[in-house]
């Protein structure tokens, strides 16, 4: 582990990644159990290796170009959403091995990164630019400005409805991962940048949407715990947050290693 840190400090990216892989291999050779202190280093090493792809994915965008027809436009959007989905799944799967080490901090970090990956995809779909297909532009040339704008708004609204239908299940994947992170943090009384990110992002969706997404996750996985209204709420400034019985408060300080 110290070798990996020294390579990082020297700015040797390739050697740093090779050293991280050595940490993982060394842990496997020792035969030490998951959850052990040695597993902490292996978990972080696995997380750091997986974490090399998400920055590039942050720039992902839907680019419909100049479609000749409405069908070509819709087909292009669908193909690019599918392509983005495949990439998001690949990146998300890269974090799965982190969970096997059963180290809370890095398990939570992996969940948060998976949630972020799906949020990036959802954002790209929602921000897909609307382009009037060439064939429709020709049809609209004979109309006055008011009618052209009215038809354009109607067509764009139909396209947005299609995109919204595609983005909702993607958002739910993000919500489910953030929920797992927040619950793991609560169970382990962990408060760090990853746990705070999970709670912050959940706040952006609101109770109703969180409940919908967790219900969807439960339908796929019966072990997924049901949602309790206000489960991920933050305390209003100046007021204590009501803590349900059996729920531990966040740690006052980070876990010592």
CSV table of C-alpha atoms in Angstrom, one decimal, residues 21-232:
chain,number,residue,atom,x,y,z
A,21,UNK,CA,-3.4,-4.2,-8.2
A,22,UNK,CA,-0.5,-5.7,-6.2
A,23,UNK,CA,-2.3,-4.7,-3.0
A,24,UNK,CA,-5.4,-6.7,-4.2
A,25,UNK,CA,-3.3,-9.7,-5.1
A,26,UNK,CA,-1.3,-9.6,-1.9
A,27,UNK,CA,-4.5,-9.6,0.2
A,28,UNK,CA,-5.9,-12.6,-1.7
A,29,UNK,CA,-2.7,-14.5,-1.1
A,30,UNK,CA,-2.8,-13.9,2.7
A,31,UNK,CA,-6.2,-15.5,3.0
A,32,UNK,CA,-7.3,-12.9,5.5
A,33,UNK,CA,-11.1,-12.6,5.8
A,34,UNK,CA,-13.3,-9.9,4.4
A,35,UNK,CA,-14.0,-7.2,7.0
A,36,UNK,CA,-10.5,-7.4,8.4
A,37,UNK,CA,-8.2,-4.4,8.6
A,38,UNK,CA,-6.1,-5.9,5.7
A,39,UNK,CA,-9.3,-5.9,3.7
A,40,UNK,CA,-9.6,-2.1,4.1
A,41,UNK,CA,-6.5,-1.6,1.9
A,42,UNK,CA,-7.7,-4.1,-0.7
A,43,UNK,CA,-11.1,-2.5,-0.7
A,44,UNK,CA,-9.7,1.0,-1.2
A,45,UNK,CA,-7.3,-0.3,-3.9
A,46,UNK,CA,-10.2,-1.9,-5.8
A,47,UNK,CA,-12.3,1.2,-5.4
A,48,UNK,CA,-9.4,3.5,-6.8
A,49,UNK,CA,-9.0,1.2,-9.8
A,50,UNK,CA,-12.7,1.3,-10.6
A,51,UNK,CA,-12.8,5.0,-10.0
A,52,UNK,CA,-10.7,5.8,-13.2
A,53,UNK,CA,-13.6,5.7,-15.6
A,54,UNK,CA,-16.4,7.9,-14.1
A,55,UNK,CA,-14.7,11.2,-14.7
A,56,UNK,CA,-14.7,10.6,-18.5
A,57,UNK,CA,-18.4,9.5,-18.3
A,58,UNK,CA,-19.3,12.8,-16.7
A,59,UNK,CA,-19.0,14.4,-20.1
A,60,UNK,CA,-21.4,11.9,-21.8
A,61,UNK,CA,-24.0,13.7,-23.9
A,62,UNK,CA,-26.7,12.8,-26.4
A,63,UNK,CA,-26.0,14.3,-29.8
A,64,UNK,CA,-28.8,13.8,-32.4
A,65,UNK,CA,-27.0,15.7,-35.1
A,66,UNK,CA,-29.3,16.7,-38.1
A,67,UNK,CA,-31.8,14.0,-38.5
A,68,UNK,CA,-33.4,13.8,-42.0
A,69,UNK,CA,-36.7,12.4,-40.6
A,70,UNK,CA,-38.6,12.0,-37.3
A,71,UNK,CA,-38.0,8.3,-37.4
A,72,UNK,CA,-34.2,8.8,-37.9
A,73,UNK,CA,-34.3,11.3,-35.0
A,74,UNK,CA,-36.1,8.9,-32.6
A,75,UNK,CA,-33.9,6.0,-33.7
A,76,UNK,CA,-30.7,8.0,-33.0
A,77,UNK,CA,-31.9,9.1,-29.6
A,78,UNK,CA,-32.8,5.5,-28.7
A,79,UNK,CA,-29.5,4.2,-29.9
A,80,UNK,CA,-27.5,6.7,-28.0
A,81,UNK,CA,-29.5,6.2,-24.8
A,82,UNK,CA,-28.9,2.4,-25.2
A,83,UNK,CA,-25.2,3.1,-25.7
A,84,UNK,CA,-25.0,5.3,-22.6
A,85,UNK,CA,-26.9,2.7,-20.6
A,86,UNK,CA,-24.5,0.0,-21.6
A,87,UNK,CA,-21.5,2.2,-20.6
A,88,UNK,CA,-23.2,3.1,-17.3
A,89,UNK,CA,-23.8,-0.6,-16.5
A,90,UNK,CA,-20.1,-1.4,-17.3
A,91,UNK,CA,-18.8,1.4,-15.0
A,92,UNK,CA,-21.3,0.4,-12.2
A,93,UNK,CA,-20.1,-3.2,-12.4
A,94,UNK,CA,-16.5,-2.1,-11.9
A,95,UNK,CA,-17.4,-1.1,-8.4
A,96,UNK,CA,-19.2,-4.4,-7.5
A,97,UNK,CA,-15.9,-6.2,-6.4
A,98,UNK,CA,-15.4,-3.5,-3.7
A,99,UNK,CA,-18.4,-4.9,-1.8
A,100,UNK,CA,-16.9,-8.3,-1.3
A,101,UNK,CA,-14.3,-6.9,1.1
A,102,UNK,CA,-17.1,-5.8,3.5
A,103,UNK,CA,-15.4,-2.6,4.6
A,104,UNK,CA,-18.1,0.0,5.3
A,105,UNK,CA,-16.4,3.1,4.1
A,106,UNK,CA,-15.6,1.7,0.7
A,107,UNK,CA,-18.9,-0.2,0.3
A,108,UNK,CA,-20.6,3.1,0.8
A,109,UNK,CA,-18.3,4.9,-1.6
A,110,UNK,CA,-18.9,2.2,-4.2
A,111,UNK,CA,-22.7,2.6,-3.8
A,112,UNK,CA,-22.4,6.4,-4.2
A,113,UNK,CA,-20.3,6.1,-7.3
A,114,UNK,CA,-22.8,3.7,-8.9
A,115,UNK,CA,-25.6,6.1,-8.1
A,116,UNK,CA,-23.6,9.0,-9.6
A,117,UNK,CA,-23.0,6.9,-12.8
A,118,UNK,CA,-26.7,6.4,-13.3
A,119,UNK,CA,-27.4,10.1,-12.5
A,120,UNK,CA,-24.9,11.2,-15.2
A,121,UNK,CA,-26.8,9.0,-17.7
A,122,UNK,CA,-30.2,10.4,-16.6
A,123,UNK,CA,-28.9,13.9,-16.9
A,124,UNK,CA,-27.6,13.3,-20.5
A,125,UNK,CA,-31.0,11.9,-21.5
A,126,UNK,CA,-32.9,14.8,-20.0
A,127,UNK,CA,-30.6,17.3,-21.6
A,128,UNK,CA,-30.8,15.8,-25.1
A,129,UNK,CA,-31.2,18.7,-27.5
A,130,UNK,CA,-34.4,18.9,-29.5
A,131,UNK,CA,-33.8,19.2,-33.3
A,132,UNK,CA,-36.6,19.6,-35.8
A,133,UNK,CA,-36.0,16.9,-38.5
A,134,UNK,CA,-35.3,18.1,-42.0
A,135,UNK,CA,-38.5,16.6,-43.5
A,136,UNK,CA,-40.7,18.4,-41.0
A,137,UNK,CA,-38.9,21.7,-41.5
A,138,UNK,CA,-39.8,21.5,-45.2
A,139,UNK,CA,-43.5,20.8,-44.3
A,140,UNK,CA,-43.5,23.8,-42.0
A,141,UNK,CA,-42.2,26.3,-44.5
A,142,UNK,CA,-45.6,27.2,-45.9
A,143,UNK,CA,-47.0,28.0,-42.4
A,144,UNK,CA,-46.9,31.3,-40.6
A,145,UNK,CA,-44.6,31.8,-37.6
A,146,UNK,CA,-47.3,31.2,-35.0
A,147,UNK,CA,-48.3,27.8,-36.5
A,148,UNK,CA,-44.7,26.7,-37.0
A,149,UNK,CA,-43.9,27.4,-33.3
A,150,UNK,CA,-47.1,25.7,-32.2
A,151,UNK,CA,-46.2,22.5,-34.1
A,152,UNK,CA,-42.6,22.7,-33.0
A,153,UNK,CA,-43.7,22.8,-29.3
A,154,UNK,CA,-46.1,19.9,-29.8
A,155,UNK,CA,-43.4,17.8,-31.5
A,156,UNK,CA,-40.8,18.6,-28.8
A,157,UNK,CA,-43.3,17.8,-26.1
A,158,UNK,CA,-43.8,14.3,-27.6
A,159,UNK,CA,-40.1,13.7,-27.8
A,160,UNK,CA,-39.6,14.9,-24.2
A,161,UNK,CA,-42.3,12.4,-23.1
A,162,UNK,CA,-40.5,9.6,-24.8
A,163,UNK,CA,-37.2,10.6,-23.1
A,164,UNK,CA,-38.8,11.0,-19.7
A,165,UNK,CA,-40.2,7.5,-19.9
A,166,UNK,CA,-36.6,6.3,-20.6
A,167,UNK,CA,-35.0,8.3,-17.8
A,168,UNK,CA,-37.3,7.4,-14.9
A,169,UNK,CA,-36.0,3.8,-14.5
A,170,UNK,CA,-32.4,5.1,-14.8
A,171,UNK,CA,-33.1,7.6,-12.0
A,172,UNK,CA,-34.5,4.8,-9.9
A,173,UNK,CA,-31.3,2.9,-10.2
A,174,UNK,CA,-29.4,5.9,-8.8
A,175,UNK,CA,-31.9,6.4,-6.0
A,176,UNK,CA,-31.6,2.7,-5.0
A,177,UNK,CA,-27.8,2.9,-4.8
A,178,UNK,CA,-27.9,6.1,-2.8
A,179,UNK,CA,-30.4,4.5,-0.4
A,180,UNK,CA,-28.1,1.6,0.1
A,181,UNK,CA,-25.2,3.9,0.8
A,182,UNK,CA,-27.3,6.0,3.3
A,183,UNK,CA,-28.5,2.9,5.1
A,184,UNK,CA,-25.1,1.4,5.3
A,185,UNK,CA,-23.8,4.7,6.7
A,186,UNK,CA,-26.6,4.7,9.3
A,187,UNK,CA,-25.9,1.1,10.3
A,188,UNK,CA,-22.2,1.8,10.7
A,189,UNK,CA,-22.5,5.3,12.2
A,190,UNK,CA,-20.3,6.7,9.4
A,191,UNK,CA,-20.2,10.3,8.4
A,192,UNK,CA,-17.9,11.2,5.5
A,193,UNK,CA,-18.0,12.8,2.1
A,194,UNK,CA,-19.7,9.8,0.5
A,195,UNK,CA,-22.4,9.5,3.1
A,196,UNK,CA,-23.2,13.2,2.8
A,197,UNK,CA,-23.3,12.9,-0.9
A,198,UNK,CA,-25.8,10.1,-0.7
A,199,UNK,CA,-28.1,12.0,1.6
A,200,UNK,CA,-27.8,15.2,-0.4
A,201,UNK,CA,-28.7,13.5,-3.7
A,202,UNK,CA,-31.6,11.7,-2.1
A,203,UNK,CA,-33.0,15.0,-0.9
A,204,UNK,CA,-33.1,16.2,-4.5
A,205,UNK,CA,-35.7,13.5,-5.3
A,206,UNK,CA,-38.2,13.9,-2.5
A,207,UNK,CA,-40.2,11.3,-0.5
A,208,UNK,CA,-42.7,10.4,-3.2
A,209,UNK,CA,-40.0,9.7,-5.9
A,210,UNK,CA,-37.8,7.8,-3.4
A,211,UNK,CA,-40.7,5.6,-2.4
A,212,UNK,CA,-41.5,4.8,-6.0
A,213,UNK,CA,-37.9,3.9,-6.8
A,214,UNK,CA,-37.4,1.8,-3.7
A,215,UNK,CA,-40.7,0.0,-4.4
A,216,UNK,CA,-39.3,-0.7,-7.9
A,217,UNK,CA,-36.1,-2.1,-6.3
A,218,UNK,CA,-38.1,-4.3,-4.0
A,219,UNK,CA,-40.0,-5.7,-6.9
A,220,UNK,CA,-36.7,-6.9,-8.3
A,221,UNK,CA,-35.1,-7.8,-5.0
A,222,UNK,CA,-37.3,-9.0,-2.1
A,223,UNK,CA,-34.4,-8.4,0.3
A,224,UNK,CA,-34.4,-4.6,-0.4
A,225,UNK,CA,-35.8,-2.9,2.7
A,226,UNK,CA,-39.0,-0.9,2.3
A,227,UNK,CA,-38.9,2.9,2.5
A,228,UNK,CA,-40.0,4.7,5.6
A,229,UNK,CA,-41.2,8.3,4.9
A,230,UNK,CA,-38.6,10.8,6.0
A,231,UNK,CA,-36.0,8.1,6.3
A,232,UNK,CA,-33.3,10.2,4.6
